[in-house]
Amino acid sequence: MPSTPAPAGAAPDVHARTLRCAIIGTGAVAHLHARAVAQHPRAALVAVTDLDRTRAEAFAAEHGGHVHDTLEALLAAERPDVVLVCTPPGAHRAQTLAAFAAGAHVVVEKPPAPSLDELDEMRAAAAAAGRRLAVVFQQRTGTAAAHVKRLLAAGALGRPLLAVCETLWFRGDDYFAVPWRGRWETEGGGTTLGHGIHQIDLLAYLLGDWASVEGRLWRLDRETQTEDASTATVTFAGGAVAQVVTSAVSPRQVSAIRIDTQKATVTVDHLYGHGHDDWKITPAPGFESEAEGWALPADEERSDHAPLLRDVFDALLADAPLPPTAADPARSFEIVAAIYASAAAGGAPVTPADLAAHPTHRGGFASPVTDMRPAP
Ligand SMILES: NC(=O)c1ccc[n+]([C@@H]2O[C@H](COP(=O)([O-])OP(=O)(O)OC[C@H]3O[C@@H](n4cnc5c(N)ncnc54)[C@H](O)[C@@H]3O)[C@@H](O)[C@H]2O)c1
């Protein structure tokens, strides 16, 4: 039945249709995507695929959707509106390109790719197909992060000066026993790319463009090809200096950011997601009276996959630009890439211009890791 055109100037009707979603890779993180799809009133999971058909069938039995043996068969049979890519990073580029070629939008898990060149290719394919590429960096979501970003952008807290960004996690040998993990070829990088990128992304979301990175990669205890820890100094174009520490060997785990500004210290301490209780804004002496105006809003939403996918789906339904929580996938990815590039140069500073013209690191992050383990 032909639809009646909306009157000129009318807002697009976001309730006019349902987004048909497909999930590629039905492992751990895919469950968060399926739940987020189920929570959205105008999205439905229509199909899934995984190299492991038994896993895909169990997933479909829990969340719904037809099971297909391959992505190609799924795309041909279902013509989904959105493909949610939940496979290991090494598979993201080819699957994203296939989804764009079939006319779908793509939501891809972090890290978006194992190299800058591959992310460039994915973004170019999105532009050529007239489709959107949204990357899942769900730490940007939540009402507290939005509030702090607004305060910083408005200058309410003065200029950001110093930051500390910690991803101190614990992953045992069993975690690295999964074949694609801990190897340059399949994971693209170690704990910096796989874990630290979440907090680094939130830091860059709050502080903006980066100016330089000096980094080192360490192998402290795990039997991996990639690093199990990294340390870096990151400077931002706005003048802030950050220490960034990432580890997969830290028994008391924390994900934390601290930003000291001219008027306050902002902290968030959590593990995999943050709510208002995890954030604190402490005024500097003399700025106590301004602190009332910095209070978090009364309505709270925690950071999570669901608010990110909700806002992405709403944007797709309204044919609007992606929300800031899903846009600019390259900024934090570049900081991570620069940590690897700097480590490859013995810890020398790397700038955005260095990275843009880097002879090898746009193609992959494999870098020397300093092994600190005692000789056997
Ligand atoms: N945003 C987050 O908080 C978060 C959390 C965990 C993982 N991740 C990311 O999600 C992605 C997947 O991680 P995971 O922990 O779910 O991994 P996983 O190993 O649990 O699941 C990956 C699934 O993909 C399937 N697969 C692999 N290659 C495939 C291919 N070519 N075609 C179809 N299926 C294929 C595997 O069989 C497996 O079922 C990674 O990029 C990871 O970094 C993000």
Short mmCIF file of C-alpha atoms and ligand atoms in Angstrom, two decimals:
data_model
loop_
_atom_site.label_atom_id
_atom_site.label_comp_id
_atom_site.label_asym_id
_atom_site.label_seq_id
_atom_site.Cartn_x
_atom_site.Cartn_y
_atom_site.Cartn_z
CA MET A 1 0.00 0.00 0.00
CA PRO A 2 1.56 3.35 -0.93
CA SER A 3 2.35 5.47 2.10
CA THR A 4 1.09 9.04 2.44
CA PRO A 5 3.99 11.51 2.27
CA ALA A 6 4.56 13.46 5.49
CA PRO A 7 3.66 17.16 5.26
CA ALA A 8 6.65 19.39 4.47
CA GLY A 9 8.56 20.30 7.62
CA ALA A 10 6.99 17.49 9.68
CA ALA A 11 9.33 15.48 11.91
CA PRO A 12 10.00 11.97 10.53
CA ASP A 13 7.71 9.42 12.16
CA VAL A 14 10.09 7.16 14.11
CA HIS A 15 7.20 4.78 14.81
CA ALA A 16 6.48 4.16 11.16
CA ARG A 17 8.46 0.91 10.80
CA THR A 18 10.49 -1.72 12.58
CA LEU A 19 14.23 -2.23 12.09
CA ARG A 20 14.94 -5.84 11.12
CA CYS A 21 18.18 -6.75 12.90
CA ALA A 22 20.63 -9.59 12.37
CA ILE A 23 23.43 -10.65 14.74
CA ILE A 24 26.69 -12.07 13.38
CA GLY A 25 28.63 -14.03 16.00
CA THR A 26 26.51 -15.38 18.84
CA GLY A 27 29.13 -15.47 21.63
CA ALA A 28 29.30 -13.57 24.91
CA VAL A 29 28.65 -9.97 23.85
CA ALA A 30 25.90 -10.87 21.39
CA HIS A 31 23.52 -11.52 24.30
CA LEU A 32 23.76 -7.83 25.26
CA HIS A 33 22.86 -6.88 21.69
CA ALA A 34 19.90 -9.27 21.60
CA ARG A 35 18.56 -7.86 24.87
CA ALA A 36 18.99 -4.29 23.62
CA VAL A 37 17.10 -5.17 20.42
CA ALA A 38 14.32 -6.78 22.46
CA GLN A 39 14.02 -3.64 24.59
CA HIS A 40 13.50 -1.37 21.60
CA PRO A 41 9.86 -1.02 20.55
CA ARG A 42 10.76 -0.64 16.87
CA ALA A 43 13.52 -3.25 16.47
CA ALA A 44 13.28 -7.01 16.03
CA LEU A 45 15.88 -9.76 15.82
CA VAL A 46 15.15 -11.61 12.58
CA ALA A 47 18.30 -13.70 12.01
CA VAL A 48 21.59 -14.89 13.48
CA THR A 49 24.67 -16.70 12.24
CA ASP A 50 27.84 -18.08 13.80
CA LEU A 51 30.65 -20.34 12.64
CA ASP A 52 29.37 -22.68 15.36
CA ARG A 53 25.84 -23.61 14.28
CA THR A 54 25.01 -25.25 17.61
CA ARG A 55 25.83 -22.02 19.43
CA ALA A 56 23.73 -20.02 16.96
CA GLU A 57 20.79 -22.40 17.45
CA ALA A 58 20.96 -22.15 21.24
CA PHE A 59 21.16 -18.35 20.91
CA ALA A 60 18.15 -18.23 18.57
CA ALA A 61 16.19 -20.48 20.93
CA GLU A 62 16.80 -17.91 23.68
CA HIS A 63 16.46 -14.65 21.72
CA GLY A 64 14.66 -15.52 18.48
CA GLY A 65 15.66 -15.15 14.82
CA HIS A 66 16.26 -17.60 11.98
CA VAL A 67 19.61 -19.40 11.99
CA HIS A 68 21.72 -19.25 8.83
CA ASP A 69 24.94 -21.11 8.10
CA THR A 70 26.73 -18.12 6.60
CA LEU A 71 26.50 -14.34 6.58
CA GLU A 72 26.03 -14.43 2.80
CA ALA A 73 23.02 -16.76 3.10
CA LEU A 74 21.60 -14.59 5.89
CA LEU A 75 21.96 -11.37 3.92
CA ALA A 76 20.43 -12.87 0.78
CA ALA A 77 17.47 -14.44 2.58
CA GLU A 78 16.64 -11.78 5.16
CA ARG A 79 17.76 -8.40 3.74
CA PRO A 80 18.15 -7.00 7.31
CA ASP A 81 18.05 -3.25 7.99
CA VAL A 82 20.80 -3.50 10.60
CA VAL A 83 23.63 -6.00 11.01
CA LEU A 84 25.12 -6.21 14.51
CA VAL A 85 28.69 -7.49 14.18
CA CYS A 86 29.66 -9.39 17.36
CA THR A 87 32.52 -11.48 16.01
CA PRO A 88 36.24 -11.18 16.88
CA PRO A 89 37.92 -8.03 15.48
CA GLY A 90 39.71 -9.86 12.65
CA ALA A 91 36.33 -10.66 11.06
CA HIS A 92 34.78 -7.18 11.37
CA ARG A 93 35.96 -5.59 8.11
CA ALA A 94 34.82 -8.30 5.70
CA GLN A 95 31.47 -8.75 7.46
CA THR A 96 30.84 -5.00 7.63
CA LEU A 97 31.61 -4.59 3.93
CA ALA A 98 29.29 -7.49 3.06
CA ALA A 99 26.50 -5.96 5.14
CA PHE A 100 26.89 -2.56 3.45
CA ALA A 101 26.88 -4.24 0.03
CA ALA A 102 23.54 -5.81 0.99
CA GLY A 103 22.12 -2.41 1.94
CA ALA A 104 22.20 -2.77 5.73
CA HIS A 105 23.42 -0.35 8.39
CA VAL A 106 26.14 -1.78 10.65
CA VAL A 107 26.67 -1.69 14.39
CA VAL A 108 30.09 -3.17 15.09
CA GLU A 109 31.60 -4.11 18.43
CA LYS A 110 34.76 -2.51 19.72
CA PRO A 111 37.50 -2.55 18.65
CA PRO A 112 36.01 -1.70 15.26
CA ALA A 113 38.89 -3.33 13.41
CA PRO A 114 42.40 -4.65 13.98
CA SER A 115 43.96 -1.74 12.05
CA LEU A 116 43.41 1.89 11.06
CA ASP A 117 43.39 0.98 7.37
CA GLU A 118 40.56 -1.49 7.92
CA LEU A 119 38.51 1.07 9.84
CA ASP A 120 39.09 3.59 7.02
CA GLU A 121 37.85 1.01 4.53
CA MET A 122 34.74 0.32 6.61
CA ARG A 123 33.96 4.04 6.93
CA ALA A 124 34.48 4.59 3.20
CA ALA A 125 32.17 1.66 2.43
CA ALA A 126 29.50 3.16 4.69
CA ALA A 127 29.74 6.48 2.86
CA ALA A 128 29.67 4.82 -0.57
CA ALA A 129 26.59 2.75 0.38
CA GLY A 130 24.84 5.69 2.04
CA ARG A 131 24.61 3.62 5.23
CA ARG A 132 25.73 4.23 8.83
CA LEU A 133 28.61 2.61 10.71
CA ALA A 134 28.11 2.75 14.48
CA VAL A 135 30.82 1.46 16.79
CA VAL A 136 29.94 0.14 20.26
CA PHE A 137 31.78 2.20 22.87
CA GLN A 138 29.05 1.94 25.49
CA GLN A 139 31.10 3.63 28.23
CA ARG A 140 30.15 6.95 26.61
CA THR A 141 26.50 6.38 27.50
CA GLY A 142 24.73 7.11 30.78
CA THR A 143 23.40 10.37 32.16
CA ALA A 144 26.50 11.04 34.28
CA ALA A 145 28.95 10.93 31.36
CA ALA A 146 26.64 13.20 29.35
CA HIS A 147 26.43 15.63 32.27
CA VAL A 148 30.21 15.78 32.82
CA LYS A 149 30.80 16.17 29.08
CA ARG A 150 28.40 19.13 29.05
CA LEU A 151 30.11 20.75 32.07
CA LEU A 152 33.56 20.34 30.51
CA ALA A 153 32.46 21.58 27.09
CA ALA A 154 30.80 24.65 28.64
CA GLY A 155 33.96 25.46 30.61
CA ALA A 156 32.00 25.24 33.88
CA LEU A 157 34.84 23.33 35.54
CA GLY A 158 37.62 25.44 34.05
CA ARG A 159 40.33 23.96 31.87
CA PRO A 160 41.15 20.22 32.21
CA LEU A 161 44.75 19.93 33.42
CA LEU A 162 45.70 16.41 34.42
CA ALA A 163 44.03 13.03 33.96
CA VAL A 164 44.58 9.46 35.06
CA CYS A 165 42.91 6.68 33.09
CA GLU A 166 43.10 3.17 34.51
CA THR A 167 41.88 -0.14 33.19
CA LEU A 168 43.24 -2.57 35.75
CA TRP A 169 41.56 -5.87 34.97
CA PHE A 170 42.33 -9.51 35.64
CA ARG A 171 42.23 -12.11 32.89
CA GLY A 172 43.66 -15.54 33.67
CA ASP A 173 45.25 -18.09 31.36
CA ASP A 174 41.82 -19.60 30.65
CA TYR A 175 40.72 -16.29 29.09
CA PHE A 176 43.71 -16.24 26.76
CA ALA A 177 43.19 -19.92 25.89
CA VAL A 178 40.37 -18.85 23.48
CA PRO A 179 42.20 -19.24 20.14
CA TRP A 180 41.59 -15.72 18.74
CA ARG A 181 42.72 -13.90 21.89
CA GLY A 182 46.24 -12.71 22.63
CA ARG A 183 47.42 -12.91 19.02
CA TRP A 184 48.25 -10.01 16.70
CA GLU A 185 46.73 -11.74 13.69
CA THR A 186 43.27 -12.41 15.11
CA GLU A 187 42.81 -9.89 17.94
CA GLY A 188 44.91 -7.11 16.46
CA GLY A 189 46.39 -6.13 19.82
CA GLY A 190 46.46 -7.05 23.49
CA THR A 191 44.81 -5.64 26.58
CA THR A 192 45.21 -2.04 25.35
CA LEU A 193 43.11 -2.66 22.23
CA GLY A 194 40.81 -5.25 23.82
CA HIS A 195 40.16 -3.71 27.26
CA GLY A 196 41.80 -0.31 27.78
CA ILE A 197 40.07 1.10 24.71
CA HIS A 198 36.80 1.43 26.70
CA GLN A 199 38.20 3.87 29.28
CA ILE A 200 40.50 5.53 26.72
CA ASP A 201 37.40 6.12 24.62
CA LEU A 202 35.51 7.66 27.55
CA LEU A 203 38.54 9.83 28.35
CA ALA A 204 38.73 11.07 24.75
CA TYR A 205 34.94 11.56 24.65
CA LEU A 206 35.34 13.92 27.62
CA LEU A 207 38.63 15.63 26.68
CA GLY A 208 38.45 15.80 22.87
CA ASP A 209 41.25 15.61 20.32
CA TRP A 210 44.60 14.12 21.27
CA ALA A 211 47.95 15.75 20.47
CA SER A 212 50.65 13.17 21.29
CA VAL A 213 51.19 9.72 22.75
CA GLU A 214 54.25 8.10 24.33
CA GLY A 215 53.64 4.44 25.13
CA ARG A 216 55.23 1.15 26.13
CA LEU A 217 53.92 -2.43 25.96
CA TRP A 218 54.69 -4.99 28.66
CA ARG A 219 54.43 -8.75 29.10
CA LEU A 220 54.28 -9.16 32.86
CA ASP A 221 52.81 -12.60 33.43
CA ARG A 222 50.53 -14.03 30.71
CA GLU A 223 51.60 -16.39 27.95
CA THR A 224 50.43 -14.16 25.08
CA GLN A 225 51.95 -12.89 21.85
CA THR A 226 50.48 -9.44 22.53
CA GLU A 227 50.93 -7.28 25.65
CA ASP A 228 49.27 -7.98 29.02
CA ALA A 229 49.87 -4.39 30.18
CA SER A 230 50.71 -0.97 28.74
CA THR A 231 51.60 2.45 30.06
CA ALA A 232 51.26 5.71 28.16
CA THR A 233 51.33 9.47 28.46
CA VAL A 234 48.69 11.12 26.29
CA THR A 235 48.45 14.86 25.72
CA PHE A 236 45.27 16.51 24.47
CA ALA A 237 44.87 19.46 22.12
CA GLY A 238 43.14 21.39 24.91
CA GLY A 239 46.30 21.16 27.04
CA ALA A 240 45.50 18.26 29.41
CA VAL A 241 48.09 15.57 30.16
CA ALA A 242 46.91 12.02 30.92
CA GLN A 243 48.59 8.93 32.32
CA VAL A 244 46.96 5.84 30.85
CA VAL A 245 47.59 2.43 32.41
CA THR A 246 46.02 -0.77 31.11
CA SER A 247 46.50 -4.25 32.51
CA ALA A 248 45.08 -7.78 32.34
CA VAL A 249 47.02 -8.94 35.44
CA SER A 250 45.47 -6.83 38.25
CA PRO A 251 43.57 -8.85 40.90
CA ARG A 252 41.67 -5.87 42.41
CA GLN A 253 39.97 -4.73 39.28
CA VAL A 254 38.91 -1.19 38.46
CA SER A 255 38.04 0.98 35.48
CA ALA A 256 38.67 4.55 36.52
CA ILE A 257 39.12 8.06 35.18
CA ARG A 258 40.20 11.08 37.14
CA ILE A 259 40.28 14.53 35.59
CA ASP A 260 41.71 17.46 37.54
CA THR A 261 40.46 20.75 36.15
CA GLN A 262 41.10 24.32 37.30
CA LYS A 263 37.99 24.19 39.51
CA ALA A 264 37.39 20.55 40.43
CA THR A 265 38.38 16.90 40.35
CA VAL A 266 36.01 14.65 38.43
CA THR A 267 36.27 10.91 39.08
CA VAL A 268 34.48 7.80 37.90
CA ASP A 269 35.36 4.45 39.47
CA HIS A 270 33.55 1.33 38.26
CA LEU A 271 34.27 -1.90 36.45
CA TYR A 272 32.10 -2.57 33.39
CA GLY A 273 29.47 0.18 33.63
CA HIS A 274 28.78 3.34 35.59
CA GLY A 275 25.81 5.00 37.29
CA HIS A 276 25.59 8.26 39.21
CA ASP A 277 27.00 6.74 42.43
CA ASP A 278 30.24 5.95 40.58
CA TRP A 279 30.89 9.61 39.70
CA LYS A 280 32.09 12.36 42.00
CA ILE A 281 32.86 16.04 41.40
CA THR A 282 35.02 17.57 44.13
CA PRO A 283 35.43 21.35 44.05
CA ALA A 284 38.85 22.95 44.41
CA PRO A 285 39.30 25.32 47.38
CA GLY A 286 37.41 28.52 46.61
CA PHE A 287 34.94 26.89 44.17
CA GLU A 288 32.65 25.19 46.72
CA SER A 289 29.82 27.64 46.03
CA GLU A 290 29.82 26.71 42.30
CA ALA A 291 29.54 22.99 43.07
CA GLU A 292 25.76 23.15 43.51
CA GLY A 293 25.44 23.97 39.83
CA TRP A 294 27.46 20.85 38.93
CA ALA A 295 25.05 18.37 40.59
CA LEU A 296 24.10 15.33 38.52
CA PRO A 297 20.57 15.37 37.08
CA ALA A 298 17.79 13.71 39.09
CA ASP A 299 16.99 11.14 36.40
CA GLU A 300 19.63 8.45 36.14
CA GLU A 301 20.44 6.07 33.31
CA ARG A 302 23.46 3.77 33.67
CA SER A 303 25.94 3.28 30.85
CA ASP A 304 25.14 0.13 28.87
CA HIS A 305 24.62 -1.41 25.46
CA ALA A 306 20.85 -0.81 25.61
CA PRO A 307 20.90 3.03 25.70
CA LEU A 308 23.56 3.07 22.98
CA LEU A 309 21.60 0.81 20.65
CA ARG A 310 18.36 2.64 21.48
CA ASP A 311 19.86 5.96 20.42
CA VAL A 312 21.44 4.43 17.30
CA PHE A 313 18.16 2.77 16.28
CA ASP A 314 16.22 5.99 16.91
CA ALA A 315 18.69 7.86 14.68
CA LEU A 316 18.38 5.25 11.93
CA LEU A 317 14.58 5.31 12.11
CA ALA A 318 14.56 9.11 11.96
CA ASP A 319 17.22 9.17 9.22
CA ALA A 320 19.21 11.45 11.53
CA PRO A 321 22.97 11.55 12.17
CA LEU A 322 24.31 8.99 14.64
CA PRO A 323 24.26 10.16 18.27
CA PRO A 324 27.61 11.42 19.66
CA THR A 325 27.80 8.24 21.74
CA ALA A 326 28.19 6.20 18.53
CA ALA A 327 29.97 8.66 16.24
CA ASP A 328 33.69 9.46 15.81
CA PRO A 329 34.95 5.90 16.12
CA ALA A 330 38.47 6.87 15.10
CA ARG A 331 39.54 9.14 17.97
CA SER A 332 40.08 6.60 20.75
CA PHE A 333 41.09 3.98 18.22
CA GLU A 334 43.87 6.33 17.07
CA ILE A 335 45.09 6.88 20.65
CA VAL A 336 45.31 3.12 21.05
CA ALA A 337 47.04 2.81 17.67
CA ALA A 338 49.49 5.53 18.73
CA ILE A 339 50.37 3.61 21.92
CA TYR A 340 51.38 0.66 19.71
CA ALA A 341 53.19 2.90 17.22
CA SER A 342 55.08 4.65 20.03
CA ALA A 343 56.03 1.34 21.64
CA ALA A 344 57.40 0.21 18.28
CA ALA A 345 59.58 3.35 18.30
CA GLY A 346 60.92 2.67 21.80
CA GLY A 347 58.41 5.01 23.48
CA ALA A 348 59.03 8.04 21.24
CA PRO A 349 56.19 10.59 20.93
CA VAL A 350 53.64 9.94 18.16
CA THR A 351 51.37 12.73 16.90
CA PRO A 352 48.19 12.49 14.76
CA ALA A 353 50.29 13.60 11.77
CA ASP A 354 52.84 10.84 12.48
CA LEU A 355 50.05 8.28 12.66
CA ALA A 356 48.37 9.55 9.47
CA ALA A 357 51.59 8.97 7.53
CA HIS A 358 52.89 5.97 9.48
CA PRO A 359 54.70 3.52 7.20
CA THR A 360 53.48 0.36 8.96
CA HIS A 361 51.10 1.03 11.82
CA ARG A 362 48.05 1.87 9.71
CA GLY A 363 48.11 -1.74 8.56
CA GLY A 364 48.37 -3.42 11.98
CA PHE A 365 49.60 -2.89 15.50
CA ALA A 366 52.07 -5.76 15.99
CA SER A 367 54.83 -4.19 18.09
CA PRO A 368 57.68 -5.22 20.33
CA VAL A 369 56.51 -6.16 23.83
CA THR A 370 59.04 -5.84 26.65
CA ASP A 371 59.06 -9.15 28.51
CA MET A 372 59.52 -8.58 32.24
CA ARG A 373 59.06 -12.19 33.29
CA PRO A 374 62.07 -13.77 34.98
CA ALA A 375 64.01 -16.15 32.77
CA PRO A 376 62.87 -19.79 33.36
N1 LIG B 1 31.48 -3.68 24.37
C1 LIG B 1 31.80 -4.57 25.28
O1 LIG B 1 31.65 -4.37 26.48
C2 LIG B 1 32.37 -5.90 24.83
C3 LIG B 1 32.44 -6.97 25.74
C4 LIG B 1 32.96 -8.19 25.27
C5 LIG B 1 33.39 -8.32 23.96
N2 LIG B 1 33.32 -7.25 23.11
C6 LIG B 1 33.77 -7.36 21.72
O2 LIG B 1 32.83 -8.17 21.01
C7 LIG B 1 33.50 -8.97 20.03
C8 LIG B 1 33.20 -10.44 20.33
O3 LIG B 1 33.68 -10.75 21.62
P1 LIG B 1 33.01 -11.95 22.49
O4 LIG B 1 33.61 -11.82 23.84
O5 LIG B 1 31.55 -11.98 22.33
O6 LIG B 1 33.69 -13.19 21.76
P2 LIG B 1 33.20 -14.71 21.78
O7 LIG B 1 34.39 -15.53 21.43
O8 LIG B 1 32.44 -15.01 23.04
O9 LIG B 1 32.12 -14.76 20.58
C9 LIG B 1 32.49 -14.56 19.23
C10 LIG B 1 31.57 -15.44 18.38
O10 LIG B 1 31.81 -15.16 17.01
C11 LIG B 1 31.84 -16.39 16.29
N3 LIG B 1 32.64 -16.18 15.09
C12 LIG B 1 33.97 -16.03 14.99
N4 LIG B 1 34.32 -15.78 13.72
C13 LIG B 1 33.17 -15.77 13.00
C14 LIG B 1 32.87 -15.61 11.64
N5 LIG B 1 33.84 -15.35 10.75
N6 LIG B 1 31.57 -15.67 11.26
C15 LIG B 1 30.59 -15.92 12.15
N7 LIG B 1 30.83 -16.11 13.46
C16 LIG B 1 32.08 -16.05 13.88
C17 LIG B 1 32.45 -17.37 17.27
O11 LIG B 1 32.10 -18.71 16.92
C18 LIG B 1 31.80 -16.93 18.59
O12 LIG B 1 30.56 -17.58 18.83
C19 LIG B 1 34.96 -8.59 20.10
O13 LIG B 1 35.24 -7.56 19.17
C20 LIG B 1 35.11 -8.06 21.54
O14 LIG B 1 36.18 -7.13 21.70
C21 LIG B 1 32.81 -6.05 23.53
#
